[in-house]
Coordinates of C-alpha atoms in Angstrom, one line a residue:
Chain N
M263 CA -188.4 -156.0 -120.0
K264 CA -187.5 -158.2 -117.0
Y265 CA -186.8 -156.7 -113.6
G266 CA -185.1 -157.6 -110.3
I267 CA -187.0 -156.5 -107.2
F268 CA -185.3 -155.9 -103.8
A269 CA -187.6 -155.4 -100.8
L270 CA -186.2 -153.0 -98.2
S271 CA -187.2 -152.6 -94.6
S272 CA -188.6 -149.1 -95.1
L273 CA -189.0 -146.4 -97.7
T274 CA -186.0 -144.5 -96.2
Y275 CA -183.8 -147.6 -96.8
A276 CA -185.2 -147.9 -100.3
Y277 CA -183.9 -144.4 -101.1
K278 CA -180.6 -145.1 -99.3
G279 CA -180.3 -148.3 -101.4
R280 CA -181.1 -146.3 -104.6
D281 CA -178.3 -143.9 -103.8
A282 CA -175.9 -146.8 -103.0
L283 CA -176.7 -148.4 -106.4
Y284 CA -176.2 -145.0 -108.1
R285 CA -172.7 -144.9 -106.8
Y286 CA -172.1 -148.2 -108.6
D287 CA -173.6 -146.8 -111.7
I288 CA -176.7 -148.9 -111.4
R289 CA -180.0 -147.3 -112.2
S290 CA -182.9 -148.2 -109.9
T291 CA -186.4 -147.0 -109.1
V292 CA -188.0 -146.8 -105.7
I293 CA -191.4 -148.6 -105.8
R294 CA -194.2 -149.6 -103.5
L295 CA -194.4 -153.3 -103.2
D296 CA -197.5 -155.5 -102.9
G297 CA -197.9 -155.9 -99.1
T298 CA -200.5 -158.7 -99.6
E299 CA -197.7 -161.2 -100.3
T300 CA -196.2 -161.0 -96.9
K301 CA -199.4 -159.9 -95.1
K302 CA -197.2 -157.3 -93.2
G303 CA -198.7 -154.4 -94.9
C304 CA -197.0 -151.5 -96.7
R305 CA -193.6 -152.2 -98.1
F306 CA -191.2 -150.5 -100.4
G307 CA -188.4 -151.7 -102.6
L308 CA -186.1 -151.1 -105.5
R309 CA -186.6 -152.2 -109.1
V310 CA -183.5 -152.8 -111.2
D311 CA -182.9 -154.1 -114.7
E312 CA -182.6 -157.9 -114.5
R313 CA -179.2 -157.6 -116.1
D314 CA -178.0 -155.5 -113.1
R315 CA -179.5 -157.8 -110.5
D316 CA -176.3 -159.6 -109.4
E317 CA -174.2 -156.5 -109.2
A318 CA -177.0 -154.6 -107.4
R319 CA -177.2 -157.5 -104.8
R320 CA -173.5 -157.1 -104.2
A321 CA -173.7 -153.3 -104.0
L322 CA -176.5 -153.3 -101.5
R323 CA -174.7 -155.9 -99.4
S324 CA -171.5 -153.9 -99.4
A325 CA -173.4 -150.8 -98.3
G326 CA -174.8 -152.8 -95.4
I327 CA -178.4 -152.5 -96.5
V328 CA -180.6 -155.4 -95.6
F329 CA -183.0 -156.7 -98.3
T330 CA -185.0 -159.6 -99.5
E331 CA -185.4 -160.5 -103.1
T332 CA -188.8 -161.1 -104.7
Chain A
M199 CA -188.4 -102.9 -87.7
I200 CA -185.2 -104.3 -86.1
Y201 CA -185.6 -107.9 -85.2
F202 CA -183.4 -109.0 -82.3
D203 CA -185.4 -112.0 -81.1
N204 CA -183.7 -114.6 -83.3
A205 CA -183.2 -117.0 -80.4
A206 CA -187.0 -117.4 -80.3
T207 CA -187.2 -117.8 -84.1
T208 CA -185.1 -116.3 -86.9
Y209 CA -186.4 -113.5 -89.1
P210 CA -186.1 -112.9 -92.0
K211 CA -185.7 -116.3 -93.7
P212 CA -183.3 -116.7 -96.6
G213 CA -184.8 -116.5 -100.1
C214 CA -184.1 -120.2 -100.7
V215 CA -186.3 -121.1 -97.8
M216 CA -189.2 -119.0 -99.0
S217 CA -188.8 -120.6 -102.4
A218 CA -188.8 -124.1 -100.9
V219 CA -192.0 -123.3 -98.9
N220 CA -193.7 -122.0 -102.0
A221 CA -192.6 -125.0 -104.1
A222 CA -193.6 -127.5 -101.5
S223 CA -197.0 -125.9 -100.8
S224 CA -197.9 -125.4 -104.4
G225 CA -196.4 -128.5 -106.0
A226 CA -198.2 -131.9 -106.3
Y227 CA -196.9 -133.5 -103.1
G228 CA -198.9 -136.3 -101.5
N229 CA -198.3 -138.0 -98.2
P230 CA -194.7 -139.4 -98.0
G231 CA -194.6 -143.1 -97.5
R232 CA -198.4 -143.5 -97.8
G233 CA -198.9 -144.8 -101.2
G234 CA -196.9 -145.5 -104.3
H235 CA -198.4 -143.0 -106.7
R236 CA -196.3 -140.2 -108.1
A237 CA -197.4 -137.5 -105.7
A238 CA -196.7 -139.6 -102.6
M239 CA -193.3 -140.6 -104.1
A240 CA -192.5 -137.0 -104.9
A241 CA -193.1 -136.1 -101.3
A242 CA -191.0 -139.0 -100.1
E243 CA -188.2 -138.0 -102.4
L244 CA -188.3 -134.5 -100.9
V245 CA -188.2 -135.9 -97.3
Y246 CA -185.3 -138.2 -98.1
A247 CA -183.3 -135.3 -99.6
A248 CA -183.9 -133.4 -96.4
R249 CA -182.6 -136.4 -94.4
V250 CA -179.4 -136.5 -96.5
R251 CA -178.8 -132.8 -96.0
L252 CA -179.2 -132.8 -92.3
A253 CA -177.1 -136.0 -92.0
M254 CA -174.3 -134.1 -93.9
L255 CA -174.6 -131.1 -91.5
F256 CA -174.6 -133.1 -88.3
G257 CA -172.3 -136.1 -89.2
T258 CA -174.6 -139.0 -89.3
M259 CA -176.5 -141.2 -91.8
P260 CA -179.8 -140.2 -93.5
E261 CA -181.8 -142.9 -91.9
R262 CA -180.8 -141.6 -88.5
V263 CA -182.4 -138.2 -89.1
C264 CA -185.9 -138.5 -87.6
F265 CA -188.3 -135.6 -88.2
T266 CA -190.4 -134.4 -85.3
G267 CA -192.9 -131.6 -84.6
G268 CA -190.0 -129.4 -83.2
C269 CA -187.0 -129.5 -80.9
T270 CA -189.2 -129.8 -77.9
A271 CA -190.9 -132.9 -79.4
A272 CA -187.5 -134.4 -80.2
L273 CA -186.3 -133.8 -76.6
N274 CA -189.5 -135.4 -75.2
Q275 CA -188.9 -138.4 -77.5
A276 CA -185.3 -138.7 -76.4
I277 CA -185.9 -138.2 -72.6
L278 CA -189.2 -139.9 -72.1
G279 CA -188.2 -142.7 -74.5
L280 CA -185.0 -143.4 -72.6
L281 CA -185.5 -142.8 -68.9
R282 CA -187.6 -144.6 -66.4
R283 CA -188.8 -143.3 -63.0
G284 CA -185.9 -143.0 -60.6
D285 CA -183.1 -143.0 -63.2
K286 CA -180.3 -140.7 -62.3
V287 CA -179.6 -137.9 -64.8
I288 CA -177.0 -135.1 -65.0
T289 CA -177.9 -131.8 -66.5
S290 CA -176.8 -128.1 -66.2
D291 CA -178.3 -125.4 -64.2
I292 CA -179.2 -123.2 -67.2
E293 CA -181.5 -125.6 -69.0
H294 CA -184.7 -124.7 -71.0
N295 CA -188.0 -126.1 -69.8
S296 CA -187.9 -128.3 -72.9
V297 CA -185.2 -130.3 -71.1
M298 CA -186.3 -129.8 -67.5
R299 CA -190.0 -130.6 -67.8
P300 CA -189.5 -133.9 -69.7
L301 CA -186.9 -134.8 -67.0
Y302 CA -189.5 -134.1 -64.3
A303 CA -192.2 -135.9 -66.2
A304 CA -190.0 -138.9 -66.6
G305 CA -189.5 -139.0 -62.8
A306 CA -185.7 -138.7 -63.1
E307 CA -183.5 -138.0 -60.2
I308 CA -181.7 -134.8 -61.4
T309 CA -178.3 -133.5 -60.6
A310 CA -177.3 -130.1 -62.1
F311 CA -173.8 -128.9 -62.6
P312 CA -173.0 -125.1 -62.6
A313 CA -172.9 -124.1 -66.3
F314 CA -170.5 -121.2 -65.6
A315 CA -167.9 -123.3 -63.9
R316 CA -164.6 -124.0 -65.7
D317 CA -164.9 -126.8 -68.2
E318 CA -162.6 -129.0 -66.1
E319 CA -164.9 -128.6 -63.1
I320 CA -168.0 -129.3 -65.2
L321 CA -166.4 -132.5 -66.4
G322 CA -165.4 -133.4 -62.9
R323 CA -169.0 -132.9 -61.7
I324 CA -170.3 -135.1 -64.5
N325 CA -167.7 -137.8 -63.7
D326 CA -168.8 -137.7 -60.0
G327 CA -172.5 -138.0 -61.1
I328 CA -171.7 -141.0 -63.2
K329 CA -169.8 -142.6 -60.3
N330 CA -173.0 -142.0 -58.3
G331 CA -175.0 -144.0 -60.7
S332 CA -176.2 -141.5 -63.4
S333 CA -176.9 -143.3 -66.7
C334 CA -177.5 -140.2 -68.8
V335 CA -176.3 -136.6 -69.4
V336 CA -178.9 -134.2 -70.9
C337 CA -177.8 -130.7 -71.6
T338 CA -177.8 -127.8 -74.0
C339 CA -175.0 -127.1 -76.4
A340 CA -175.6 -123.4 -76.1
S341 CA -177.7 -121.4 -73.6
N342 CA -180.8 -119.6 -74.8
V343 CA -180.2 -116.9 -72.1
F344 CA -176.4 -116.2 -72.1
P345 CA -173.6 -116.3 -74.6
R346 CA -172.4 -119.6 -73.1
T347 CA -171.7 -122.8 -74.9
L348 CA -171.1 -125.9 -72.8
P349 CA -168.1 -128.1 -73.7
Y350 CA -170.3 -130.6 -75.5
G351 CA -167.5 -132.4 -77.3
Q352 CA -165.7 -133.1 -74.1
I353 CA -168.9 -134.0 -72.3
G354 CA -169.6 -136.5 -75.2
A355 CA -166.1 -138.0 -74.9
L356 CA -166.5 -138.5 -71.2
C357 CA -170.0 -140.0 -71.6
R358 CA -168.6 -142.4 -74.3
D359 CA -165.7 -143.4 -72.1
R360 CA -168.0 -144.1 -69.2
G361 CA -170.7 -145.8 -71.2
V362 CA -173.5 -143.3 -70.4
V363 CA -176.0 -141.8 -72.9
F364 CA -175.5 -138.2 -74.0
I365 CA -178.6 -136.3 -75.2
A366 CA -177.8 -132.8 -76.5
D367 CA -180.2 -129.9 -76.9
G368 CA -179.1 -128.1 -80.1
A369 CA -181.9 -125.6 -80.0
Q370 CA -179.7 -122.6 -80.0
A371 CA -176.5 -124.1 -81.3
A372 CA -177.6 -125.8 -84.5
G373 CA -176.5 -123.7 -87.5
V374 CA -174.3 -121.5 -85.4
Y375 CA -171.9 -123.8 -83.8
D376 CA -170.3 -126.8 -85.4
I377 CA -171.9 -130.0 -84.1
N378 CA -171.0 -133.4 -85.4
V379 CA -172.7 -136.2 -83.5
G380 CA -169.9 -138.7 -84.5
R381 CA -166.9 -136.5 -83.6
D382 CA -168.6 -135.1 -80.5
N383 CA -169.9 -138.4 -79.3
I384 CA -173.5 -137.2 -79.0
D385 CA -175.8 -140.1 -78.9
V386 CA -179.0 -138.1 -79.6
L387 CA -179.1 -134.5 -80.8
C388 CA -182.3 -132.5 -80.9
V389 CA -182.7 -129.5 -83.2
P390 CA -185.4 -127.1 -84.3
S391 CA -186.0 -126.0 -87.8
H392 CA -187.0 -122.4 -87.3
K393 CA -184.0 -121.0 -85.4
G394 CA -180.4 -121.2 -86.6
L395 CA -181.3 -123.5 -89.4
Y396 CA -183.6 -120.8 -90.8
G397 CA -186.5 -123.1 -91.6
V398 CA -190.1 -122.4 -90.5
T399 CA -192.0 -123.5 -87.4
G400 CA -193.6 -126.9 -87.1
C401 CA -190.7 -129.1 -87.6
G402 CA -187.5 -130.3 -85.8
A403 CA -185.3 -133.4 -85.8
L404 CA -184.1 -136.1 -83.6
I405 CA -180.6 -137.0 -84.8
L406 CA -179.0 -140.3 -83.8
S407 CA -175.4 -141.0 -84.0
A408 CA -174.4 -143.9 -86.3
D409 CA -173.7 -146.3 -83.5
F410 CA -176.5 -145.5 -81.0
D411 CA -178.9 -148.4 -80.5
A412 CA -182.2 -146.8 -81.5
E413 CA -184.1 -149.6 -79.7
R414 CA -183.0 -148.1 -76.4
L415 CA -185.5 -145.3 -77.1
R416 CA -189.1 -146.4 -76.7
P417 CA -191.3 -144.5 -79.2
V418 CA -193.3 -141.8 -77.4
L419 CA -195.8 -141.6 -80.2
S420 CA -197.4 -144.6 -81.9
G421 CA -199.3 -144.6 -85.1
G422 CA -199.1 -144.9 -88.9
S423 CA -195.5 -145.3 -90.1
G424 CA -196.1 -146.3 -93.8
V425 CA -194.3 -149.6 -93.3
N426 CA -195.2 -153.0 -91.8
S427 CA -198.7 -151.7 -91.2
A428 CA -200.0 -155.1 -90.1
E429 CA -197.7 -155.1 -87.0
P430 CA -199.2 -153.8 -83.7
I431 CA -196.0 -152.0 -82.7
M432 CA -193.8 -149.3 -84.2
P433 CA -190.9 -150.4 -86.5
K434 CA -187.6 -151.2 -84.8
E435 CA -185.5 -149.1 -87.1
P436 CA -185.3 -145.3 -87.3
P437 CA -186.4 -143.0 -88.7
E438 CA -189.9 -144.5 -89.0
R439 CA -189.7 -145.8 -85.4
F440 CA -190.0 -142.2 -84.2
E441 CA -192.2 -140.7 -87.0
A442 CA -195.7 -141.8 -86.2
G443 CA -198.2 -139.9 -88.3
T444 CA -197.9 -137.8 -91.4
L445 CA -194.7 -135.8 -91.7
P446 CA -194.9 -132.0 -92.2
V447 CA -193.7 -131.9 -95.8
V448 CA -193.7 -128.1 -96.2
P449 CA -191.7 -127.4 -93.0
V450 CA -189.3 -130.3 -93.9
A451 CA -188.7 -128.7 -97.3
A452 CA -188.0 -125.4 -95.5
L453 CA -185.6 -127.1 -93.1
A454 CA -183.7 -128.8 -95.9
A455 CA -183.4 -125.4 -97.7
G456 CA -182.3 -123.7 -94.5
A457 CA -179.7 -126.3 -93.8
G458 CA -178.5 -125.9 -97.3
F459 CA -178.2 -122.1 -96.7
V460 CA -176.1 -122.8 -93.5
L461 CA -173.9 -125.3 -95.4
D462 CA -173.4 -122.9 -98.3
T463 CA -172.8 -119.9 -96.2
G464 CA -170.7 -121.6 -93.6
I465 CA -171.3 -122.0 -89.9
D466 CA -168.2 -120.0 -88.9
V467 CA -169.2 -117.2 -91.2
I468 CA -172.7 -117.0 -89.7
R469 CA -171.4 -117.1 -86.1
K470 CA -168.7 -114.5 -86.7
R471 CA -171.3 -112.1 -88.2
E472 CA -173.5 -112.6 -85.2
E473 CA -170.5 -112.1 -82.8
R474 CA -169.7 -108.9 -84.7
I475 CA -173.2 -107.5 -84.0
C476 CA -172.9 -108.6 -80.4
R477 CA -169.6 -106.8 -80.0
A478 CA -171.1 -103.7 -81.6
V479 CA -173.9 -103.7 -79.0
L480 CA -171.5 -104.3 -76.1
D481 CA -169.2 -101.5 -77.3
G482 CA -172.1 -99.2 -78.0
L483 CA -173.4 -99.5 -74.5
S484 CA -170.1 -99.7 -72.6
G485 CA -170.5 -96.3 -71.2
A486 CA -174.2 -96.6 -70.2
D487 CA -174.0 -96.9 -66.5
A488 CA -177.7 -97.8 -66.1
V489 CA -177.4 -100.8 -68.3
R490 CA -176.3 -104.1 -66.7
F491 CA -175.4 -107.0 -68.8
Y492 CA -175.3 -110.5 -67.4
R493 CA -172.4 -112.9 -68.2
A494 CA -171.7 -110.8 -71.3
A495 CA -169.3 -112.1 -74.0
P496 CA -169.1 -111.9 -77.7
G497 CA -171.7 -114.5 -78.8
T498 CA -175.0 -114.9 -80.5
L499 CA -177.1 -113.2 -77.8
L500 CA -177.0 -111.0 -74.8
C501 CA -179.0 -110.5 -71.6
F502 CA -179.4 -107.2 -69.7
N503 CA -181.6 -105.0 -67.6
I504 CA -181.9 -101.2 -67.3
E505 CA -181.7 -99.9 -63.8
G506 CA -185.1 -98.8 -62.4
K507 CA -187.1 -100.6 -65.1
S508 CA -188.5 -104.1 -65.2
C509 CA -187.5 -106.2 -68.1
E510 CA -191.0 -106.2 -69.5
E511 CA -191.1 -102.4 -69.4
T512 CA -187.8 -102.2 -71.2
A513 CA -189.0 -104.6 -73.9
A514 CA -192.3 -102.7 -74.4
L515 CA -190.4 -99.4 -74.7
L516 CA -188.0 -101.0 -77.2
D517 CA -191.0 -102.2 -79.2
G518 CA -192.1 -98.6 -79.3
Y519 CA -188.8 -97.9 -81.2
G520 CA -189.6 -100.8 -83.6
I521 CA -187.1 -103.1 -81.9
C522 CA -188.2 -106.7 -81.1
V523 CA -186.6 -108.3 -78.1
R524 CA -187.7 -110.8 -75.5
A525 CA -188.2 -110.2 -71.8
G526 CA -188.9 -112.5 -68.9
L527 CA -187.5 -115.9 -68.0
H528 CA -187.1 -117.3 -71.6
C529 CA -188.6 -120.6 -70.5
A530 CA -185.3 -121.2 -68.6
P531 CA -186.1 -120.2 -65.0
S532 CA -183.1 -121.8 -63.4
A533 CA -180.8 -119.8 -65.7
H534 CA -182.1 -116.6 -64.3
K535 CA -180.4 -117.1 -61.0
Y536 CA -177.5 -115.6 -62.9
T537 CA -179.5 -112.4 -63.8
A538 CA -181.8 -110.1 -61.8
P539 CA -181.6 -111.1 -58.1
D540 CA -185.4 -110.5 -57.7
G541 CA -186.1 -113.4 -60.1
T542 CA -188.1 -111.3 -62.5
G543 CA -185.9 -112.1 -65.5
A544 CA -184.1 -110.0 -68.0
V545 CA -184.2 -108.6 -71.6
R546 CA -182.6 -110.8 -74.2
V547 CA -181.3 -109.6 -77.6
S548 CA -180.4 -112.3 -80.0
F549 CA -178.9 -112.0 -83.5
S550 CA -178.9 -113.7 -86.8
Y551 CA -176.9 -113.6 -90.0
F552 CA -179.2 -111.0 -91.4
N553 CA -178.7 -108.4 -88.7
T554 CA -176.4 -105.4 -89.3
E555 CA -174.1 -103.1 -87.4
N556 CA -176.4 -100.2 -88.2
Q557 CA -179.2 -102.0 -86.4
A558 CA -176.9 -102.5 -83.4
E559 CA -176.2 -98.7 -83.4
E560 CA -179.9 -97.9 -83.5
F561 CA -180.6 -100.4 -80.7
C562 CA -177.9 -98.9 -78.5
E563 CA -179.3 -95.4 -79.1
A564 CA -182.8 -96.6 -78.2
V565 CA -181.5 -98.2 -75.0
R566 CA -179.6 -95.0 -74.0
M567 CA -182.8 -93.0 -74.6
I568 CA -184.9 -95.4 -72.5
S569 CA -182.3 -95.5 -69.7
R570 CA -182.7 -91.7 -69.4
L571 CA -186.6 -91.9 -69.0

């Protein structure tokens, strides 16, 4: 199964993002991301079904949640 | 035992709080935000749910609820994080040391308004202070010595209008009086877990309004935050900005359950019950000439002395009757200029949702007996 991954600024924002997506009927999972990619250390994000990626992007933006996609 | 020291910490706790403590201490909870395994994530989920509940109670967003070691820790973060030596600050003359000592430690230039003045006069004094260069108002929402609430909504509106920061101490008011940081224009609200929110000791919260610039507060504590670990400084965004070190998961779970109890029961219902007990005490002792109440009014607590007895002696004698009250200065020495003229303090009785009118009657009887000794 393919996934879309959104990196959030903190674990708290990851949960906030998850709740925002839930309101759009999009299921997501809060996950720990590999911090070695950015060399910034610990990071958290949201994993969504690849098919939901576009709608999830729009939903997070409309909730005012800042993210980067990996 | 009759427990009338609820302003210090509430007892008993609601059943849902005890269940939450048991579940959080016996469940497989790891360190929230410190790892991605299921136990760490379960703890993180619990903490986030607590943020959501407190945000709902106090009118802000979950990411603006920052957990601290207590209300004092939150006030230290707010005051020491904002002020610099010489900054002018306005406060009241009945504040707890958890406000006054951080203000002194910050080196602030303090002006205090009289808390028992009419609301219009208080607002006028604050306005004058702002004209004289004060950049911040720090005061309690409700006194820990007297049944006195300050007009925090009007103070907030004035601060917002004049562009100064309003830090509110919600130690006694949270859970008993309706506080909404958005509606009341409170920039930073500090609350404890173990008083009117019916949680356990070891936890509190720094609650920021939705539009307060969190970067104006320098983090007082630095350390692990579980995010951007390679950076040498604390994160810019709350809540992690103000949450160095491991969060107290069990007290946070208790706080969430206690806040849920308050939301389910209703703040007005809780306060009205406490006011009923308070009225029963005032009525029960209305004919006791040796008992002197200070600034008495129906509220959540009362302060008194018995003629010919020190406050400590009265409290010890009440303990002999199985009644728990608090004597002394209640960590609010300046407030006691309104009580015993000799500066020795007074006896405080403070109520919770779980007290009864029968307890009030027993208390009154004990006070009458002691006053005859």
